[in-house]
Structures are given as structure tokens and as C-alpha cells.
């Protein structure tokens, strides 16, 4: 049996003050020596346990779960979501992929489009990208601010620090309302991203995944790494931790993500609603009525 606490400890960031991205190896497969063959079985068991927990989450209808995935292109967000969530009941999961904001979304505050898609109690919400884009992409491409219709007096040199403060406050509020928040940064190396881009160019079935803009964003790699580091430093808390997940090996990425979700959900004291003694006393009557049909 895997010791989840020990396994996840290197990747879980609850206090970002001293966080440094250079301390996290994208190719790490853990000091415990987990191999790919064993990881496949661990992942199967993790998905099985997640299915059980999600069923109780839905039945209990007290907590909600928000999973946020952020990463550079080709880091494996889509495949991680697909594999880890493969066993859960679709009725209890909501997945939202946030692309470039629409005109309607630009006429609201930067949290609005994500806030309106938060999971209700009993459900798991998955954000493929999120409000963090506002302190990542927008920070790297600050010309985007001009399209956000903000009063000029509010667009100062501290705007991204202010947005990070707002995000931390928003997540603190959600946690106090019963939302379990887990944030995953899939930490892929620049070399591995290059390999995956080349694979997309070589494989006709993957051509649709490649966009010229991917190469343009790659030129800003260092700026993005700085932005991610600042975001994690400012918003990693015990109530809304970040998991900096090694992403050069997809099998290991999925194992860490599944383990983190199972480990956190099992701490919620999830259980099926209990039926009162008075209601149970009527079960025999219900049975007789059904059998008499």
C-alpha cells in the first residue's frame, strides 16, 4: 500500500513564501522508486477509490471539489484529466476549459467567468485553465489589459500583485463555504515540450493539436516560469494548496494527480446519508407493497 502522505509531500505546496520552481525537477519520478509498471496498478486503485469517494460526495451533498489545472502547452493537462477522471460518474463532474475571453466576459471582472462555473455541492468541478490566466498570460502579454475595459487609474504597476491578493481571498472564501480546492501546475521541461511539439508535427493524427501560436508562447518560456513562481508563492495555502507535478513522464503525472485528489477527499469525512430509525422501520412495509404488485 502506498504511503500517500510521504509520496505527495515533495509536490504539495501549502506555504509559497520560499517556493522556488528551480527546486522542482520536471523529470522526477520520486525517491520511492516507483516504476511505470507499478504506477499503472496504483493508478487503477486510485481511480477506483476516487469513484467511491465521488459517489459519497454526491450523496452527502455537503462539500464541493474544485480541481484547477495550469500548465504550459503540451504538458498533458487534457490527458491527465481524461485518465484520472475516467472512472467517476459523469453526472457528478463538470469540466470547463477556459479559452480566450469573450466580449461578454471582458465586460465583467476577471473572476466572473470562472465564478459562474463553480461546482455546486456534491460535485467535482474541473477547470482546464482558470482565473490564473489573468496573472500568467496577461502578465506575460500585458497589452491584453487594454482589451479588459478597466478604468485607467486602476491599471497600475501593482495590478498583478493585487490580482494575486484577490485570488487568494477568493479561494479563502470558497474554502470557508465548503469547497475543497486543489491546484495542479503540470511542470513540463522546455526540452520535453519540444519533443512533444515535434511528435505532433510528425503524427497526422496529432496535427490538429499544433498551433503556430504555441511556438510564439515558447519564446516567452522564462517569463512564464517567473509568472508561475510568483502565482504559487502568493496563493499556496493549506486551504488551497498547489501541487507542482513533474510532467515529463505522463504516467507519473497522472499518479500524482490521482493520489492528491484521493488523499484530500478522504479527509472530508464523506459518507452516505444515514436513514432514520423511523424511516428504516417502514422498509418492511415498503417491501410488502412491492412484492404484492
CSV table of N, CA and C in Angstrom, one decimal, residues 48-149:
chain,number,residue,atom,x,y,z
A,48,UNK,N,-10.3,3.8,-8.7
A,48,UNK,CA,-11.3,3.0,-8.1
A,48,UNK,C,-11.7,3.7,-6.8
A,49,UNK,N,-10.7,4.1,-6.0
A,49,UNK,CA,-11.1,4.8,-4.7
A,49,UNK,C,-11.7,6.1,-5.0
A,50,UNK,N,-11.3,6.9,-6.0
A,50,UNK,CA,-11.9,8.2,-6.3
A,50,UNK,C,-13.3,8.0,-6.7
A,51,UNK,N,-13.7,6.9,-7.4
A,51,UNK,CA,-15.0,6.6,-7.8
A,51,UNK,C,-15.9,6.5,-6.6
A,52,UNK,N,-15.4,5.8,-5.6
A,52,UNK,CA,-16.1,5.5,-4.3
A,52,UNK,C,-16.4,6.9,-3.6
A,53,UNK,N,-15.3,7.7,-3.5
A,53,UNK,CA,-15.4,8.9,-2.8
A,53,UNK,C,-16.3,9.9,-3.5
A,54,UNK,N,-16.3,9.9,-4.9
A,54,UNK,CA,-17.2,10.8,-5.6
A,54,UNK,C,-18.6,10.4,-5.4
A,55,UNK,N,-18.9,9.1,-5.3
A,55,UNK,CA,-20.3,8.7,-5.1
A,55,UNK,C,-20.8,9.2,-3.7
A,56,UNK,N,-19.9,9.1,-2.7
A,56,UNK,CA,-20.3,9.6,-1.4
A,56,UNK,C,-20.4,11.1,-1.4
A,57,UNK,N,-19.5,11.8,-2.1
A,57,UNK,CA,-19.6,13.2,-2.2
A,57,UNK,C,-21.0,13.7,-2.7
A,58,UNK,N,-21.4,13.0,-3.8
A,58,UNK,CA,-22.7,13.3,-4.5
A,58,UNK,C,-23.8,13.0,-3.5
A,59,UNK,N,-23.8,11.9,-2.9
A,59,UNK,CA,-24.9,11.5,-2.0
A,59,UNK,C,-25.0,12.4,-0.8
A,60,UNK,N,-23.9,12.7,-0.2
A,60,UNK,CA,-23.8,13.5,1.0
A,60,UNK,C,-24.3,15.0,0.8
A,61,UNK,N,-23.9,15.5,-0.4
A,61,UNK,CA,-24.3,16.9,-0.8
A,61,UNK,C,-23.9,18.0,0.2
A,62,UNK,N,-22.7,17.9,0.7
A,62,UNK,CA,-22.2,18.9,1.6
A,62,UNK,C,-21.0,19.7,1.1
A,63,UNK,N,-20.1,19.0,0.5
A,63,UNK,CA,-18.8,19.5,0.0
A,63,UNK,C,-18.9,19.7,-1.5
A,64,UNK,N,-18.1,20.6,-2.0
A,64,UNK,CA,-17.8,20.6,-3.5
A,64,UNK,C,-16.3,20.5,-3.6
A,65,UNK,N,-15.9,20.1,-4.8
A,65,UNK,CA,-14.4,19.9,-5.1
A,65,UNK,C,-14.1,20.7,-6.3
A,66,UNK,N,-13.1,21.5,-6.3
A,66,UNK,CA,-12.6,22.3,-7.4
A,66,UNK,C,-11.2,21.9,-7.7
A,67,UNK,N,-11.0,21.4,-8.9
A,67,UNK,CA,-9.6,21.0,-9.4
A,67,UNK,C,-9.2,21.9,-10.5
A,68,UNK,N,-8.1,22.6,-10.3
A,68,UNK,CA,-7.6,23.6,-11.2
A,68,UNK,C,-6.3,23.1,-11.8
A,69,UNK,N,-6.3,23.1,-13.2
A,69,UNK,CA,-5.1,22.6,-13.9
A,69,UNK,C,-4.5,23.7,-14.7
A,70,UNK,N,-3.2,24.0,-14.4
A,70,UNK,CA,-2.5,25.1,-15.2
A,70,UNK,C,-1.2,24.5,-15.7
A,71,UNK,N,-0.8,24.9,-16.9
A,71,UNK,CA,0.5,24.3,-17.4
A,71,UNK,C,0.8,25.1,-18.7
A,72,UNK,N,2.0,24.9,-19.1
A,72,UNK,CA,2.4,25.3,-20.5
A,72,UNK,C,1.8,24.3,-21.5
A,73,UNK,N,1.8,24.7,-22.8
A,73,UNK,CA,1.3,23.9,-23.8
A,73,UNK,C,2.0,22.5,-23.9
A,74,UNK,N,1.3,21.5,-24.1
A,74,UNK,CA,1.8,20.1,-24.3
A,74,UNK,C,2.3,19.5,-23.0
A,75,UNK,N,1.9,20.1,-21.8
A,75,UNK,CA,2.3,19.5,-20.6
A,75,UNK,C,1.4,18.3,-20.2
A,76,UNK,N,0.3,18.1,-20.8
A,76,UNK,CA,-0.5,16.9,-20.5
A,76,UNK,C,-1.8,17.1,-19.7
A,77,UNK,N,-2.3,18.4,-19.7
A,77,UNK,CA,-3.5,18.6,-18.9
A,77,UNK,C,-4.7,17.8,-19.3
A,78,UNK,N,-4.9,17.8,-20.6
A,78,UNK,CA,-6.1,17.1,-21.1
A,78,UNK,C,-6.0,15.6,-20.8
A,79,UNK,N,-4.8,15.0,-21.0
A,79,UNK,CA,-4.7,13.5,-20.8
A,79,UNK,C,-4.8,13.2,-19.3
A,80,UNK,N,-4.2,14.1,-18.5
A,80,UNK,CA,-4.3,13.9,-17.0
A,80,UNK,C,-5.8,13.9,-16.6
A,81,UNK,N,-6.5,14.9,-17.0
A,81,UNK,CA,-7.9,14.9,-16.7
A,81,UNK,C,-8.7,13.7,-17.2
A,82,UNK,N,-8.4,13.3,-18.4
A,82,UNK,CA,-9.1,12.2,-19.1
A,82,UNK,C,-8.8,10.9,-18.3
A,83,UNK,N,-7.6,10.6,-18.0
A,83,UNK,CA,-7.3,9.4,-17.3
A,83,UNK,C,-7.7,9.3,-15.9
A,84,UNK,N,-7.4,10.4,-15.1
A,84,UNK,CA,-7.7,10.4,-13.7
A,84,UNK,C,-9.2,10.4,-13.4
A,85,UNK,N,-10.0,11.1,-14.3
A,85,UNK,CA,-11.4,11.2,-14.0
A,85,UNK,C,-12.2,10.1,-14.8
A,86,UNK,N,-11.5,9.1,-15.4
A,86,UNK,CA,-12.1,8.1,-16.2
A,86,UNK,C,-13.2,7.2,-15.5
A,87,UNK,N,-13.0,7.1,-14.2
A,87,UNK,CA,-13.9,6.2,-13.5
A,87,UNK,C,-15.1,6.8,-12.8
A,88,UNK,N,-15.2,8.1,-12.8
A,88,UNK,CA,-16.2,8.8,-12.0
A,88,UNK,C,-17.5,8.9,-12.8
A,89,UNK,N,-18.6,9.1,-12.1
A,89,UNK,CA,-19.9,9.3,-12.7
A,89,UNK,C,-20.0,10.6,-13.4
A,90,UNK,N,-20.2,10.7,-14.7
A,90,UNK,CA,-20.3,11.9,-15.4
A,90,UNK,C,-21.3,12.9,-14.8
A,91,UNK,N,-22.3,12.4,-14.2
A,91,UNK,CA,-23.3,13.3,-13.6
A,91,UNK,C,-22.8,14.1,-12.4
A,92,UNK,N,-21.7,13.6,-11.9
A,92,UNK,CA,-21.1,14.3,-10.7
A,92,UNK,C,-19.9,15.1,-11.0
A,93,UNK,N,-19.6,15.3,-12.3
A,93,UNK,CA,-18.4,16.0,-12.7
A,93,UNK,C,-18.7,17.1,-13.7
A,94,UNK,N,-18.1,18.3,-13.6
A,94,UNK,CA,-18.3,19.3,-14.6
A,94,UNK,C,-16.9,19.8,-15.0
A,95,UNK,N,-16.6,19.7,-16.3
A,95,UNK,CA,-15.3,20.1,-16.8
A,95,UNK,C,-15.4,21.4,-17.7
A,96,UNK,N,-14.6,22.4,-17.4
A,96,UNK,CA,-14.7,23.6,-18.1
A,96,UNK,C,-13.3,24.0,-18.6
A,97,UNK,N,-13.2,24.2,-19.9
A,97,UNK,CA,-11.9,24.7,-20.5
A,97,UNK,C,-12.0,26.1,-20.8
A,98,UNK,N,-11.2,27.0,-20.2
A,98,UNK,CA,-11.3,28.4,-20.4
A,98,UNK,C,-10.3,28.8,-21.5
A,99,UNK,N,-10.8,29.4,-22.6
A,99,UNK,CA,-10.1,29.9,-23.7
A,99,UNK,C,-10.0,31.4,-23.6
A,100,UNK,N,-9.7,32.0,-24.7
A,100,UNK,CA,-9.6,33.5,-24.8
A,100,UNK,C,-11.0,34.1,-24.3
A,101,UNK,N,-11.0,35.1,-23.5
A,101,UNK,CA,-12.3,35.6,-23.0
A,101,UNK,C,-13.2,36.2,-24.1
A,102,UNK,N,-14.5,36.0,-24.0
A,102,UNK,CA,-15.4,36.5,-25.0
A,102,UNK,C,-15.7,38.0,-24.7
A,103,UNK,N,-16.4,38.6,-25.6
A,103,UNK,CA,-16.7,40.1,-25.4
A,103,UNK,C,-17.6,40.2,-24.1
A,104,UNK,N,-18.5,39.3,-23.8
A,104,UNK,CA,-19.3,39.3,-22.6
A,104,UNK,C,-18.4,39.2,-21.4
A,105,UNK,N,-17.5,38.3,-21.4
A,105,UNK,CA,-16.6,38.0,-20.3
A,105,UNK,C,-15.7,39.2,-20.0
A,106,UNK,N,-15.3,39.9,-21.1
A,106,UNK,CA,-14.4,41.1,-20.9
A,106,UNK,C,-15.2,42.2,-20.3
A,107,UNK,N,-16.5,42.2,-20.3
A,107,UNK,CA,-17.3,43.3,-19.7
A,107,UNK,C,-17.6,43.0,-18.2
A,108,UNK,N,-16.9,42.0,-17.6
A,108,UNK,CA,-17.0,41.7,-16.2
A,108,UNK,C,-15.7,41.6,-15.6
A,109,UNK,N,-15.6,41.5,-14.3
A,109,UNK,CA,-14.4,41.4,-13.5
A,109,UNK,C,-13.7,40.1,-13.9
A,110,UNK,N,-12.4,40.0,-13.7
A,110,UNK,CA,-11.6,38.9,-14.2
A,110,UNK,C,-11.9,37.5,-13.5
A,111,UNK,N,-12.6,37.5,-12.4
A,111,UNK,CA,-13.0,36.3,-11.8
A,111,UNK,C,-14.4,35.8,-12.2
A,112,UNK,N,-15.1,36.6,-12.9
A,112,UNK,CA,-16.5,36.3,-13.2
A,112,UNK,C,-16.8,35.1,-14.0
A,113,UNK,N,-16.1,34.9,-15.0
A,113,UNK,CA,-16.4,33.7,-15.9
A,113,UNK,C,-16.1,32.4,-15.2
A,114,UNK,N,-15.1,32.4,-14.3
A,114,UNK,CA,-14.8,31.2,-13.5
A,114,UNK,C,-15.8,31.0,-12.4
A,115,UNK,N,-16.2,32.1,-11.7
A,115,UNK,CA,-17.1,32.1,-10.6
A,115,UNK,C,-18.4,31.5,-11.0
A,116,UNK,N,-18.9,31.8,-12.2
A,116,UNK,CA,-20.2,31.4,-12.6
A,116,UNK,C,-20.2,29.9,-13.0
A,117,UNK,N,-19.1,29.3,-13.0
A,117,UNK,CA,-19.0,27.9,-13.4
A,117,UNK,C,-18.4,27.0,-12.2
A,118,UNK,N,-18.5,27.6,-11.0
A,118,UNK,CA,-18.0,26.8,-9.9
A,118,UNK,C,-18.9,25.6,-9.6
A,119,UNK,N,-18.4,24.5,-9.1
A,119,UNK,CA,-19.2,23.3,-8.8
A,119,UNK,C,-20.2,23.5,-7.7
A,120,UNK,N,-21.4,23.0,-7.8
A,120,UNK,CA,-22.3,23.1,-6.7
A,120,UNK,C,-22.0,22.0,-5.7
A,121,UNK,N,-22.6,22.0,-4.5
A,121,UNK,CA,-22.3,21.0,-3.5
A,121,UNK,C,-22.6,19.6,-4.1
A,122,UNK,N,-21.7,18.6,-3.7
A,122,UNK,CA,-21.9,17.3,-4.2
A,122,UNK,C,-21.2,17.0,-5.5
A,123,UNK,N,-20.6,18.0,-6.1
A,123,UNK,CA,-20.0,17.8,-7.4
A,123,UNK,C,-18.5,18.1,-7.5
A,124,UNK,N,-17.8,17.6,-8.4
A,124,UNK,CA,-16.4,17.9,-8.7
A,124,UNK,C,-16.4,18.8,-9.9
A,125,UNK,N,-15.8,19.9,-9.8
A,125,UNK,CA,-15.6,20.8,-10.9
A,125,UNK,C,-14.1,20.8,-11.3
A,126,UNK,N,-13.9,20.7,-12.6
A,126,UNK,CA,-12.5,20.7,-13.2
A,126,UNK,C,-12.3,21.9,-14.1
A,127,UNK,N,-11.4,22.7,-13.7
A,127,UNK,CA,-11.0,23.9,-14.6
A,127,UNK,C,-9.7,23.6,-15.3
A,128,UNK,N,-9.9,23.5,-16.6
A,128,UNK,CA,-8.7,23.3,-17.5
A,128,UNK,C,-8.3,24.8,-17.9
A,129,UNK,N,-7.3,25.3,-17.2
A,129,UNK,CA,-7.0,26.7,-17.1
A,129,UNK,C,-8.1,27.4,-16.3
A,130,UNK,N,-7.8,28.6,-15.9
A,130,UNK,CA,-8.7,29.2,-14.9
A,130,UNK,C,-8.4,30.7,-14.8
A,131,UNK,N,-8.9,31.3,-13.7
A,131,UNK,CA,-8.6,32.7,-13.4
A,131,UNK,C,-7.1,33.0,-13.3
A,132,UNK,N,-6.3,32.0,-13.1
A,132,UNK,CA,-4.9,32.2,-13.0
A,132,UNK,C,-4.3,32.7,-14.4
A,133,UNK,N,-5.0,32.5,-15.5
A,133,UNK,CA,-4.5,33.0,-16.7
A,133,UNK,C,-4.3,34.5,-16.6
A,134,UNK,N,-5.1,35.2,-15.7
A,134,UNK,CA,-5.0,36.6,-15.6
A,134,UNK,C,-3.7,37.1,-14.9
A,135,UNK,N,-3.0,36.2,-14.3
A,135,UNK,CA,-1.7,36.6,-13.7
A,135,UNK,C,-0.6,35.7,-14.4
A,136,UNK,N,-0.9,35.1,-15.5
A,136,UNK,CA,0.1,34.3,-16.2
A,136,UNK,C,0.2,34.9,-17.7
A,137,UNK,N,-0.8,34.5,-18.5
A,137,UNK,CA,-0.8,35.0,-19.9
A,137,UNK,C,-0.8,36.6,-19.9
A,138,UNK,N,-1.7,37.1,-19.1
A,138,UNK,CA,-1.9,38.6,-19.1
A,138,UNK,C,-0.6,39.3,-18.6
A,139,UNK,N,0.0,38.6,-17.6
A,139,UNK,CA,1.3,39.2,-17.1
A,139,UNK,C,2.4,39.2,-18.1
A,140,UNK,N,2.5,38.1,-18.9
A,140,UNK,CA,3.5,38.0,-20.0
A,140,UNK,C,3.2,38.9,-21.1
A,141,UNK,N,1.9,39.0,-21.4
A,141,UNK,CA,1.4,39.9,-22.6
A,141,UNK,C,0.6,41.0,-22.0
A,142,UNK,N,1.2,42.0,-21.4
A,142,UNK,CA,0.4,43.0,-20.7
A,142,UNK,C,-0.4,43.9,-21.6
A,143,UNK,N,-0.2,43.8,-22.9
A,143,UNK,CA,-1.0,44.6,-23.9
A,143,UNK,C,-2.5,44.1,-23.8
A,144,UNK,N,-2.7,42.9,-23.3
A,144,UNK,CA,-4.1,42.3,-23.2
A,144,UNK,C,-4.9,43.2,-22.3
A,145,UNK,N,-4.3,43.8,-21.3
A,145,UNK,CA,-5.0,44.6,-20.3
A,145,UNK,C,-5.8,45.7,-21.0
A,146,UNK,N,-5.4,46.2,-22.2
A,146,UNK,CA,-6.1,47.2,-22.9
A,146,UNK,C,-7.5,46.8,-23.4
A,147,UNK,N,-7.7,45.5,-23.5
A,147,UNK,CA,-9.0,44.9,-24.0
A,147,UNK,C,-9.9,44.6,-22.9
A,148,UNK,N,-9.5,44.9,-21.6
A,148,UNK,CA,-10.3,44.5,-20.5
A,148,UNK,C,-11.2,45.6,-19.9
A,149,UNK,N,-11.2,46.7,-20.6
A,149,UNK,CA,-12.1,47.8,-20.3
A,149,UNK,C,-12.0,48.3,-18.9
